[in-house]
XYZ file of C-alpha atoms in Angstrom:
646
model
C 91.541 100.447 149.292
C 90.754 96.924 148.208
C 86.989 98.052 147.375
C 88.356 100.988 145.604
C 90.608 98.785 143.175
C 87.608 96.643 142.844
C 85.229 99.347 141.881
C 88.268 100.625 139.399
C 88.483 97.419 138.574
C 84.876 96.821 137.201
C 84.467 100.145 135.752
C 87.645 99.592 133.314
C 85.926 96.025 132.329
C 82.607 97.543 131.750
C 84.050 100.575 129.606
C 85.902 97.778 127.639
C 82.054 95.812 126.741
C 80.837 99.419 125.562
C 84.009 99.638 123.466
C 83.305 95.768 122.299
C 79.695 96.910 121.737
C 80.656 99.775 119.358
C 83.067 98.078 116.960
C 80.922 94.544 117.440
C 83.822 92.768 118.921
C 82.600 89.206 119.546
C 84.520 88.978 123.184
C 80.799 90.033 124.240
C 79.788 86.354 123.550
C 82.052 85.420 126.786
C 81.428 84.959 130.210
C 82.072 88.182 132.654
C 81.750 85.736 135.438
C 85.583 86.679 136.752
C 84.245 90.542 137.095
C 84.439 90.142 141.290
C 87.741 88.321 140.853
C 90.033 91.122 141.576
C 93.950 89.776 141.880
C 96.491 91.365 144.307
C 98.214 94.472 143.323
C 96.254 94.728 140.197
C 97.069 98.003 138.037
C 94.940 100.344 137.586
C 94.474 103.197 135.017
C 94.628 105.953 137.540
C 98.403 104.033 138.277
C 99.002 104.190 134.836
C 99.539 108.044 134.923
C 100.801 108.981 138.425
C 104.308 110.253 137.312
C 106.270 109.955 134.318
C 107.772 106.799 134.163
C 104.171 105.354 134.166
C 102.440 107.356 131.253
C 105.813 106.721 129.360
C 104.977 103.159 129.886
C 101.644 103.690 128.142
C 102.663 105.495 125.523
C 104.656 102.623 124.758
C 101.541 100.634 124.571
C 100.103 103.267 122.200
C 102.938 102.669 119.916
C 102.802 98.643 120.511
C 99.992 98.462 117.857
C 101.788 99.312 115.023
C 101.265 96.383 112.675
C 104.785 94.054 112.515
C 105.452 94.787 108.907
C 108.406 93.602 108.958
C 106.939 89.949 109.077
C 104.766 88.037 106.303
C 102.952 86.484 109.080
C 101.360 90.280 109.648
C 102.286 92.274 107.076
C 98.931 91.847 104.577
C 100.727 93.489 101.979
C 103.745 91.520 101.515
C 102.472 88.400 100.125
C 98.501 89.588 99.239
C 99.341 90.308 95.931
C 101.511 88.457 93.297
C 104.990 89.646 94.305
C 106.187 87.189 96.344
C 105.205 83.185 96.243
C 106.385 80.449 98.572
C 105.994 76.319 97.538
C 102.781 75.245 98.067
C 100.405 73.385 99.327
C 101.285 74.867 102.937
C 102.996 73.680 105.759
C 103.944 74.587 108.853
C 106.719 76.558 107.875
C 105.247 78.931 105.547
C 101.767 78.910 107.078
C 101.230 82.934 106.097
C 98.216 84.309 107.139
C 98.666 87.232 104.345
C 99.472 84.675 101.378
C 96.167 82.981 102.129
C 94.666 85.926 100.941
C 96.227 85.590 97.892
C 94.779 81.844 97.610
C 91.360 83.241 97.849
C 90.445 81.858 101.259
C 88.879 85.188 102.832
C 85.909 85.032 104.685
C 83.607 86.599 106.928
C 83.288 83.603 109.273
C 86.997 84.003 110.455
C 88.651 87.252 108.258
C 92.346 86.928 107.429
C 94.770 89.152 109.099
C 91.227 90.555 110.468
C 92.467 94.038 112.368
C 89.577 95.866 113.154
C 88.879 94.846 116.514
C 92.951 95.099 116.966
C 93.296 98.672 115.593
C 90.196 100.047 117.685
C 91.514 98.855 120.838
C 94.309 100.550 119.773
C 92.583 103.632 119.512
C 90.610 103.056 122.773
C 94.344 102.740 124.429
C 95.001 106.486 122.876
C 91.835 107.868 123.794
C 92.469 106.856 127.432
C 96.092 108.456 126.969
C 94.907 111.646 125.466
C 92.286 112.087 128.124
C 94.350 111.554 130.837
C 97.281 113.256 130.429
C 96.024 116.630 129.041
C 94.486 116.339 133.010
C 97.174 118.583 134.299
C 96.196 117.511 137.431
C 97.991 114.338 135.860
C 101.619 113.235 135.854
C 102.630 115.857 137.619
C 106.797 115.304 136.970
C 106.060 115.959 133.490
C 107.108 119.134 131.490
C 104.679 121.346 129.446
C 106.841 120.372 126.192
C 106.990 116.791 126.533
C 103.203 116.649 127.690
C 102.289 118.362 124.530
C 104.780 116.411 121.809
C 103.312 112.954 123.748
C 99.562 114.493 123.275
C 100.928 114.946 119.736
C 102.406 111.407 119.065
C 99.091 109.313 120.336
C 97.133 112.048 118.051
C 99.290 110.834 115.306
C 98.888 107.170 116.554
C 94.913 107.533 116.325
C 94.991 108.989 113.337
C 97.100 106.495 111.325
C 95.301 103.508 113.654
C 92.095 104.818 111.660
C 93.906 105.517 108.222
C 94.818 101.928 108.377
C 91.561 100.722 109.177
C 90.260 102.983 106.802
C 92.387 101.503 104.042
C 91.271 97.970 105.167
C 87.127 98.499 105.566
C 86.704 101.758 103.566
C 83.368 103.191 105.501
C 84.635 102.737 109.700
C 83.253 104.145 112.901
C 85.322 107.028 114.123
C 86.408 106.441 117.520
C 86.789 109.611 118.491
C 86.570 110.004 122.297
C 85.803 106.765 124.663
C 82.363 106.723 126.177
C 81.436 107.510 129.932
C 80.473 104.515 131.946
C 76.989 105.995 131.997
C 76.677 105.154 128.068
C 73.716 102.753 127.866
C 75.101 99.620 125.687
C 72.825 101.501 122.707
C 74.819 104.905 122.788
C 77.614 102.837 122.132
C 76.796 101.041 119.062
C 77.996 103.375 116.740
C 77.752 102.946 112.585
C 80.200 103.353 109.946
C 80.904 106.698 108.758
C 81.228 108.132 105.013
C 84.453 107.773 103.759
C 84.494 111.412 103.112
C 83.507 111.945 106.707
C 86.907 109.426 107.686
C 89.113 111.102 105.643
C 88.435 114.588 107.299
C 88.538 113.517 110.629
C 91.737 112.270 110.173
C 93.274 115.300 108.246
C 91.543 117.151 111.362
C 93.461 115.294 113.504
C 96.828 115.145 111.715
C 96.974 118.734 111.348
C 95.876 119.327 115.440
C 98.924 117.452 116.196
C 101.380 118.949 113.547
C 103.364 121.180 115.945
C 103.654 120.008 118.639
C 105.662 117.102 116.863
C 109.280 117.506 116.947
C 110.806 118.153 113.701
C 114.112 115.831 114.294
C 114.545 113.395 116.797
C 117.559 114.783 118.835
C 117.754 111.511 121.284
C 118.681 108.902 118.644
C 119.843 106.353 121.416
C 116.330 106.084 122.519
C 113.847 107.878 120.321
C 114.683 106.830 116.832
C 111.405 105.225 115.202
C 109.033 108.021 116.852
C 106.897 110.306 115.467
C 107.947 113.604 113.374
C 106.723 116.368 111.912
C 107.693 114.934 108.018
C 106.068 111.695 109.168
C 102.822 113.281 109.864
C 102.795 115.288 107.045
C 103.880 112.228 104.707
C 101.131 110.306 106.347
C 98.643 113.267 105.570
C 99.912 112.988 101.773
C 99.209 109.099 101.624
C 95.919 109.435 103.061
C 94.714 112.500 100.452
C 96.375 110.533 97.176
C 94.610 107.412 98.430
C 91.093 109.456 99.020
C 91.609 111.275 95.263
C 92.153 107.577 94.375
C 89.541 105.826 92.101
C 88.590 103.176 94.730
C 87.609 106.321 96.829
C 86.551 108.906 94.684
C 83.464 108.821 92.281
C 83.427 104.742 92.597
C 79.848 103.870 91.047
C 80.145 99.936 92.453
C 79.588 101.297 95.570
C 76.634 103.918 94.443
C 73.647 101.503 96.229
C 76.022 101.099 99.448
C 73.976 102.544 102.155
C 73.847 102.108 106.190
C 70.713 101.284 107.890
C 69.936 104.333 108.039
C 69.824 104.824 104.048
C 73.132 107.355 104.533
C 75.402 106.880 101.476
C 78.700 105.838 102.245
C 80.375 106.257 99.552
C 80.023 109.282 96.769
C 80.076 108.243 93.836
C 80.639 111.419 92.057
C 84.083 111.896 91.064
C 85.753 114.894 92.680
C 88.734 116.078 90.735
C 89.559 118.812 94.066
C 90.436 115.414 95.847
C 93.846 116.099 93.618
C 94.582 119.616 94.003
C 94.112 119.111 97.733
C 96.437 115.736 97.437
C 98.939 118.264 95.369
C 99.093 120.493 98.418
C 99.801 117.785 101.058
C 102.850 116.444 98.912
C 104.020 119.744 98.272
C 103.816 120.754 102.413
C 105.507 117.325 102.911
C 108.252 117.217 99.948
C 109.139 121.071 101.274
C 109.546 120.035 104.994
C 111.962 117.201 103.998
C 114.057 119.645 102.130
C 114.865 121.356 105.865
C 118.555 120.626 105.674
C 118.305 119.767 109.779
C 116.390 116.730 108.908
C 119.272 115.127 106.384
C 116.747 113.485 104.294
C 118.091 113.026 100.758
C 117.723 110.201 98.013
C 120.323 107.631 99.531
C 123.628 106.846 97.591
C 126.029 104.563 98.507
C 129.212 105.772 99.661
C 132.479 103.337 100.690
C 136.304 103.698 100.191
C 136.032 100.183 98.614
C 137.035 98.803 95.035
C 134.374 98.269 93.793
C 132.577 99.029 90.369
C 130.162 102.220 89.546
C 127.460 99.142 88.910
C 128.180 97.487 92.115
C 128.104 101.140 93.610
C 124.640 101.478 92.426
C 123.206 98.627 93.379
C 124.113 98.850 96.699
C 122.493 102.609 96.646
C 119.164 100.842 95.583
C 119.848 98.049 98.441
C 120.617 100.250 101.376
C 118.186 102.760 100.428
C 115.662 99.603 102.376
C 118.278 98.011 104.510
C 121.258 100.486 105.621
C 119.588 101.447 109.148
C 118.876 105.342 109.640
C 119.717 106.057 106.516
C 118.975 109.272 104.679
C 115.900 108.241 103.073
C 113.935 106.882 105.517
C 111.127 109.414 106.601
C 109.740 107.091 109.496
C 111.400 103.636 110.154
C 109.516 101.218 112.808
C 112.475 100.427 115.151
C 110.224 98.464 116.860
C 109.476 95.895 113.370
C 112.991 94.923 112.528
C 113.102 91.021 112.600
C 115.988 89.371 111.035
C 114.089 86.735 110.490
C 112.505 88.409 107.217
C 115.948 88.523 105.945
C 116.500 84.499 106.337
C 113.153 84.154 104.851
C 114.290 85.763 101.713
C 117.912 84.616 101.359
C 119.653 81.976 99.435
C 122.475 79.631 100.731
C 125.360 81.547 99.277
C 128.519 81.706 101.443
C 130.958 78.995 102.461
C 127.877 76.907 104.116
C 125.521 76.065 101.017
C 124.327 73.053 102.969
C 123.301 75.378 105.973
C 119.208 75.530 105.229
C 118.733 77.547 108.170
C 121.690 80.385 106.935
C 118.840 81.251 103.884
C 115.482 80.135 104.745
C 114.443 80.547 101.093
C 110.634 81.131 101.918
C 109.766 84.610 100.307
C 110.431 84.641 96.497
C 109.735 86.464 93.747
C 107.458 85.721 91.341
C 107.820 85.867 87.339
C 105.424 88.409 87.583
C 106.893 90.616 89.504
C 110.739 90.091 87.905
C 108.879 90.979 84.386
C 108.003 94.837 86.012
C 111.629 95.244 85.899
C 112.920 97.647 82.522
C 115.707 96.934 80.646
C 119.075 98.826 80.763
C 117.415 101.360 78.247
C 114.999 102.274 81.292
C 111.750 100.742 79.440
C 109.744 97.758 79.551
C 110.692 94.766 77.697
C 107.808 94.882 75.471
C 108.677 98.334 74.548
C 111.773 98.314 74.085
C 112.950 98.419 70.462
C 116.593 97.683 70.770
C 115.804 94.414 73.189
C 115.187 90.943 71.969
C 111.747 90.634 73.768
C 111.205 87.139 71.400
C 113.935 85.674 72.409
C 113.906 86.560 75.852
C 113.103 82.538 76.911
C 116.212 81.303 74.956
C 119.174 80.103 77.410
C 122.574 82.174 76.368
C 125.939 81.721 77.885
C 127.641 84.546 79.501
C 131.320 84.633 78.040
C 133.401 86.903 79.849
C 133.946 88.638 83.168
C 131.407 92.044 82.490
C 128.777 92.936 83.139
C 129.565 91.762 87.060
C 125.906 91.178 87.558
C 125.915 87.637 85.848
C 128.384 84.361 86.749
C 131.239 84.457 84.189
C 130.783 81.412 81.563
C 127.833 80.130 82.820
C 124.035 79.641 80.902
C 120.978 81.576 82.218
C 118.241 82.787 80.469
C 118.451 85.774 78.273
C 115.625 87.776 80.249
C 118.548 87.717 82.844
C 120.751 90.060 80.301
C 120.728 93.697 79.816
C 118.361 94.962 82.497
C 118.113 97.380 84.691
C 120.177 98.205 87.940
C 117.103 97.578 90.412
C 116.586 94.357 88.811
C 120.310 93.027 89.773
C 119.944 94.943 92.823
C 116.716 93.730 94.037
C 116.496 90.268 92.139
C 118.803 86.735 92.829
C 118.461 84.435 90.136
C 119.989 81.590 88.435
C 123.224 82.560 87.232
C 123.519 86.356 89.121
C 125.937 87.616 91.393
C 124.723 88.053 94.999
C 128.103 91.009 96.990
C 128.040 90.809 100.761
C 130.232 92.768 103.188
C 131.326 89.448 104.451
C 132.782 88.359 101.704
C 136.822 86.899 101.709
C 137.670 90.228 100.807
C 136.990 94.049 99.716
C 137.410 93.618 96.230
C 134.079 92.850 94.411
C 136.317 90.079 92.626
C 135.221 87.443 95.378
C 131.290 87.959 95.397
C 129.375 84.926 95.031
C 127.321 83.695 92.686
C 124.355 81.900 92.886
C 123.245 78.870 90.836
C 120.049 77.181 91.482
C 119.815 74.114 89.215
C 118.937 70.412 90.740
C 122.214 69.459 92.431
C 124.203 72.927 92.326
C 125.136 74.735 95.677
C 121.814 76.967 95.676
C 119.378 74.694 94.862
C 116.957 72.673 96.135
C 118.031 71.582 99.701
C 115.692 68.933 101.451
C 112.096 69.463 101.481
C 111.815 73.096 102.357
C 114.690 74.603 101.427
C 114.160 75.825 98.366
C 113.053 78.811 96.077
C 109.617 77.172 94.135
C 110.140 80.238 91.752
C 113.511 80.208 91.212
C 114.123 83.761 92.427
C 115.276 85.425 95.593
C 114.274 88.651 97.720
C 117.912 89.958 97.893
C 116.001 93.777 98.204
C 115.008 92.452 102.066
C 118.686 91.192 102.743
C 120.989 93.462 104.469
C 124.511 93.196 102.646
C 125.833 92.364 105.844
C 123.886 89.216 106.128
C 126.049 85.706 106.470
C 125.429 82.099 106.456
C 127.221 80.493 109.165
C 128.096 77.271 109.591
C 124.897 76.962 111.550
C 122.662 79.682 111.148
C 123.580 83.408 110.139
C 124.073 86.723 111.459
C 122.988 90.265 110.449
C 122.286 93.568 111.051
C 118.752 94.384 111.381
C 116.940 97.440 110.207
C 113.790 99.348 110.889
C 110.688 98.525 108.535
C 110.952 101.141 105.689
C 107.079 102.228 106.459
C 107.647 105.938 104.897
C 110.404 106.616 102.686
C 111.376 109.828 100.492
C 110.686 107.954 97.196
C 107.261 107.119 97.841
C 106.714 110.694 98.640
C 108.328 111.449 95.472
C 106.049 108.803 93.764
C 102.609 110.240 95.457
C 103.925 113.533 94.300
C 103.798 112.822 90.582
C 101.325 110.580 90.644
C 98.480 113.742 92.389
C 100.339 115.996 89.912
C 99.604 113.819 87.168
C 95.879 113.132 87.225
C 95.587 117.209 87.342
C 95.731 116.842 83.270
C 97.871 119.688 82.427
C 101.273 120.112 80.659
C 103.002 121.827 83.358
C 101.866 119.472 85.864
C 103.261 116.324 84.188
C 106.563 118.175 83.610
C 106.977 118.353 87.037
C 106.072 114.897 87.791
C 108.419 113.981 85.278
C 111.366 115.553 87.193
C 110.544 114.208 90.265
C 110.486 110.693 88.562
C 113.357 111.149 86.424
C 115.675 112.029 90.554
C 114.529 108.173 91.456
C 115.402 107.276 88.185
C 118.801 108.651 88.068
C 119.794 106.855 91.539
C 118.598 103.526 89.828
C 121.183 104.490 87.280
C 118.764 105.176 84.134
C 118.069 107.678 82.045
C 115.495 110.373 82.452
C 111.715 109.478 81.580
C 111.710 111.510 77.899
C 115.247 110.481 76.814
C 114.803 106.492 77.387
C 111.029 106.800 75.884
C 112.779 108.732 72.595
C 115.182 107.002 72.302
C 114.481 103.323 73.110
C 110.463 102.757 73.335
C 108.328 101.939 70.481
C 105.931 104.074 71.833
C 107.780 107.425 72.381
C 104.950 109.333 72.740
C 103.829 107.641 76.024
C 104.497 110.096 78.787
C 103.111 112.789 76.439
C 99.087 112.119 77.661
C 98.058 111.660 80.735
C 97.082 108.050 80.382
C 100.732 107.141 79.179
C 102.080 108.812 82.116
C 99.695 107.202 84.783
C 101.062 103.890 83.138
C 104.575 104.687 83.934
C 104.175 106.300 87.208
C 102.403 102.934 88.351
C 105.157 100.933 86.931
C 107.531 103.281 88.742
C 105.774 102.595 91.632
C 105.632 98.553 91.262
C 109.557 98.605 90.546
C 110.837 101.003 92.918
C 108.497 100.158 96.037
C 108.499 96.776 95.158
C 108.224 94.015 98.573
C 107.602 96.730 100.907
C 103.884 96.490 101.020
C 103.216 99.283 98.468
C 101.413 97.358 95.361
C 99.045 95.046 97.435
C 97.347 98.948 98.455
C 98.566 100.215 95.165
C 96.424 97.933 92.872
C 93.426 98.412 95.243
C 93.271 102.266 95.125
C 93.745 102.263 91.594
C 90.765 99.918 91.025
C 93.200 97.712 88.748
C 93.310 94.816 91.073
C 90.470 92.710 89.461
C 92.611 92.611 86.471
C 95.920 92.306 87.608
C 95.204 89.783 90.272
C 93.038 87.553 88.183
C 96.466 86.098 86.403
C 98.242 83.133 86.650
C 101.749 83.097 88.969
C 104.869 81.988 87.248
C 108.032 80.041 88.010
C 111.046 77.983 86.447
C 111.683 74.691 86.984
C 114.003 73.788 90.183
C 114.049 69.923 89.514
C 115.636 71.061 85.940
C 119.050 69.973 86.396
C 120.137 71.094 82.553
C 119.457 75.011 81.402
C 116.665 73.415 79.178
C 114.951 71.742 81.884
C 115.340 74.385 84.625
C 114.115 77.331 82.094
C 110.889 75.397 81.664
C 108.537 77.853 82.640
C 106.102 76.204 85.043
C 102.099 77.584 86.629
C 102.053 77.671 90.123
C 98.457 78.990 90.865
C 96.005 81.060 89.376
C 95.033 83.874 91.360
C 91.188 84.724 91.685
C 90.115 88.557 92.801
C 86.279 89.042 92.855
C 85.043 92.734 92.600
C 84.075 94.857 93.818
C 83.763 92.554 96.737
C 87.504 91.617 97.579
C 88.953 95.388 97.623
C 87.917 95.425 101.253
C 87.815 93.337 104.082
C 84.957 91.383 105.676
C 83.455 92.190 108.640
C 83.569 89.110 111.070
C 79.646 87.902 110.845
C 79.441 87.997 114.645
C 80.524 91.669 114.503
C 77.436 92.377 112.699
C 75.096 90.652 115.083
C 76.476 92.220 118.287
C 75.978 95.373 116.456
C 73.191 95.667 114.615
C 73.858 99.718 113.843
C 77.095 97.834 111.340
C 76.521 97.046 107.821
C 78.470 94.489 105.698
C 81.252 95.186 103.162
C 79.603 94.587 99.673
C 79.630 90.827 98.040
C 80.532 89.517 102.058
């Protein structure tokens, strides 16, 4: 038996260098001298899958490498773009991995948040699932129906494990099956594929698994976060609108980007089908979630408390991120749901403004990202004719009780008046109102208010406590979130990764870049129901009425515009933009801008509304719209070819 475990033992080990030799993971470099060092009551694979309880066990490990977006120590997204800032130089405490990529510091020596040899080991994890329990010779206590939905889930797992990497690298090696232990090490260095190729291979494999999914998940005391039937086919739509994408589709930088084998990688012939088949994969997706068994619906708040229509509807735009299981979420990571996000973004309101570990402070806004935000009239600032864009620097005190998102008789700037719902929902600021459920009582009267001026309760506190923008993340902050005297409690909820408005948005967006009049009428709609929870008008009545330029959502162009600032405002700090500006080849001019703050040492309005430049972000292209390849990848396997500009 002990031989036996040692031959299993070695086998597993050398299938794991041929895995290392086809993605060029550098572990090869490493001594294998601990190969006849078996320990006692090792595992094995073929104990992996000898009843239920076991496989279940790995199919928990297929799910494990879901990235922790919930966290801006993993989450690329969350501070890789100009959304969110922290004070800098770095420290310990905000030592991101993600916001370094904002700083310009990738390389191919050591890649930031570098996830391709983590995401193919993720796939190699599947691959051994998948082949093992579709042996029905296999786990033999486990039904027909559950063996083919958990066949279906790691399918789904694969496939979004290579959409991922796929978004990351562009060109990858499909990992389709693992390779026999007979593989010479040269079989097993496999080159990166076509995009085109990519993309199909994981349609191929979303739509193998699509029925076997279950459509709702009927255990919600142990299931909830698993894979469904709207999450695949939501996945499906990302991947197509991404593929249609410009980054993707007819991009000339990459027309001289070959493998070694002279195989173009990239076309770069732009294929308008990309969009008609993007069209259908939102419209199969946006018709499943209308299957009244699933519940999914835009999410609006509903309470038996006092509380005003605009406090009503910015706690619909709030919960729609943070309520858990609510009715918008399409697939929620119950798995990624670390409070500790939450103190990152929140300020010290409560009874304990002295408390720096109640509101961390850490994640905040940047004057970039605040400017997105329209006005009341449900346009941009610049455009909108009835709003004092000049002025909007000028400090103005706020006279009387309404409206309840500003401190009564109290100065703050005036680009803190008159704007739009998601903005006070989203936003803290100087001067704004911040409602929590654990306030002193129900009626909205006693919400706090925030005020973040040297030497006032919320501002700065020590040497790290402290927003260096002068905004807070209140979108990431559950509204039962509380500063205790010592630290804070809350309710934590799933990472948002697939939600019904960004289905909504991909929707419009595909329908859109099909340049036809009946096409952007229905992107309009579907804009104008995300809109109207926000609490603004629809897209043609604000642009009438209130833009200088009402003719905007007329062309195609003008539309695109607004759909991406849709996308910006309504997705905004849940990862969406960072992949956003990428795929619409816009993020050598967007993130080639300076970042913006106000003053916290100001202790007077004039002081603290001093506008202040906190870095000045560099993006190279075409180089920086995908990641590195580590350098030792490359020599390990020579059959890999570098990202262009690494």
């Amino acid at each position: 038996m002990k031989n036996r475990m040692i031959y299993q033992m070695k086998n597993k080990v050398r299938n794991l260098t041929y895995f290392l030799l086809l993605i060029g993971g550098t572990a090869l470099t490493q001594s294998c001298s601990y190969l006849d060092v078996v320990p006692d009551k090792i595992g094995t694979i073929d104990n992996s899958f000898t009843n239920r309880n076991e496989a279940e066990k790995y199919l928990n490990t297929c799910y494990s490498y879901i990235p922790g977006n919930d966290s801006p120590y993993n989450n690329v997204a969350l501070m890789g773009a100009d959304e969110l800032w922290s004070y800098y130089p770095l420290t310990p405490y905000n030592d991101f991995g993600p916001w370094k990529i904002a700083l310009g510091r990738q390389n191919v020596n050591d890649p930031l948040c570098n996830m391709w040899y983590v995401y193919y080991r993720g796939i190699r994890d599947c691959n051994i699932f998948l082949e093992n329990v579709s042996d029905m010779s296999k786990v033999g206590d486990l039904t027909p129906s559950m063996r083919k939905r958990w066949l279906a889930e790691v399918k789904f797992l694969k496939a979004y494990y290579h959409f991922c990497l796929f978004r990351m690298y562009g060109p990858i090696v499909i990992a389709d099956d693992n390779l026999p232990i007979s593989a010479t090490p040269e079989e097993v260095r496999k080159k990166r594929e076509p995009v085109d190729k990519v993309v199909q291979y994981i349609v191929d494999l979303l739509d193998e698994c699509l029925e076997d999914l279950p459509r709702v998940i009927s255990n919600k005391g142990s299931e909830l976060g698993r894979v469904t039937q709207i999450a695949n086919l939501t996945l499906k739509a990302r991947l197509l609108v991404t593929a249609a994408s410009p980054l993707f589709n007819g991009n000339k930088d990459y027309a001289n980007y070959v493998d070694k084998d002279g195989e173009h990688l990239f076309n770069s012939t732009e294929d308008p089908t990309k969009w008609d088949t993007a069209i259908a994969a939102c419209e199969a997706a946006i018709e499943a979630s209308q299957d009244p068994e699933l519940g999914l619906e835009l999410y609006s708040y509903k309470s038996n408390l006092i509380l005003s229509d605009e406090t009503k509807c910015q706690l619909s735009i709030r919960n729609s991120v943070t309520e858990k299981w609510n009715t918008e979420l399409i697939w929620g990571l119950s798995s990624r749901s670390d409070a500790h996000l939450q103190s990152l973004c929140m300020t010290r309101v409560g009874a304990y403004p002295n408390n720096m570990w109640g509101g961390q402070e850490m994640l905040n806004p940047t004057m970039e990202a605040t400017n997105l935000y329209y006005t009341k009239n449900g346009v941009p600032m610049d455009e909108d004719k009835t709003w004092n864009y000049a002025d909007r620097f000028k400090v103005k005190m706020h006279t009387n009780e309404q409206p309840y998102e500003l401190a009564s008789y109290y100065e703050t700037i005036q680009m803190n008046f008159d704007r739009e719902p998601r903005f006070y929902a989203n936003i803290g600021f100087d001067g704004c109102t911040w409602y929590q459920y654990n306030c002193p009582s129900d009626s909205e009267k006693d919400i706090w208010t925030a005020k973040n001026r040297a030497g006032q309760a919320q501002g700065k506190l020590g040497t790290n406590s402290y927003t260096t923008t002068g905004y807070w993340t209140k979108k990431l902050v559950s509204v039962t979130y509380e500063v205790t005297q010592s630290g804070y409690t809350t309710e934590r909820f799933p990472w948002p990764e697939m939600r019904l408005t960004d289905l909504y948005l991909l929707y419009a967006e595909a329908l859109n870049e099909k340049d036809d009049v009946n096409n952007r009428e229905l992107a309009i709609s579907y804009l104008d129901q995300i809109r109207a929870r926000a609490g603004l008008k629809g897209i043609k009545e604000s642009w009438d009425t209130y833009s200088k330029y009402p003719n905007r959502y007329k062309t195609q162009e003008g539309l695109r515009e607004i759909i991406q600032r849709e996308r910006a405002i309504e997705l905004m700090f849940e990862g969406s933009r960072f992949w956003d500006l990428r795929r619409w080849k816009t993020a050598n001019k967007v993130l080639n801008e300076k970042i913006h703050g106000w003053n916290f040492e100001g202790e007077t309005p004039a002081e603290y509304y001093s506008q202040r430049t906190l870095y000045t972000l560099k993006f190279i292209a075409p180089r920086d719209y995908f990641w590195p390849i580590h350098q030792n990848d490359l020599v390990v396997n020579p059959k890999l070819v570098q990202n262009p500009g690494w």
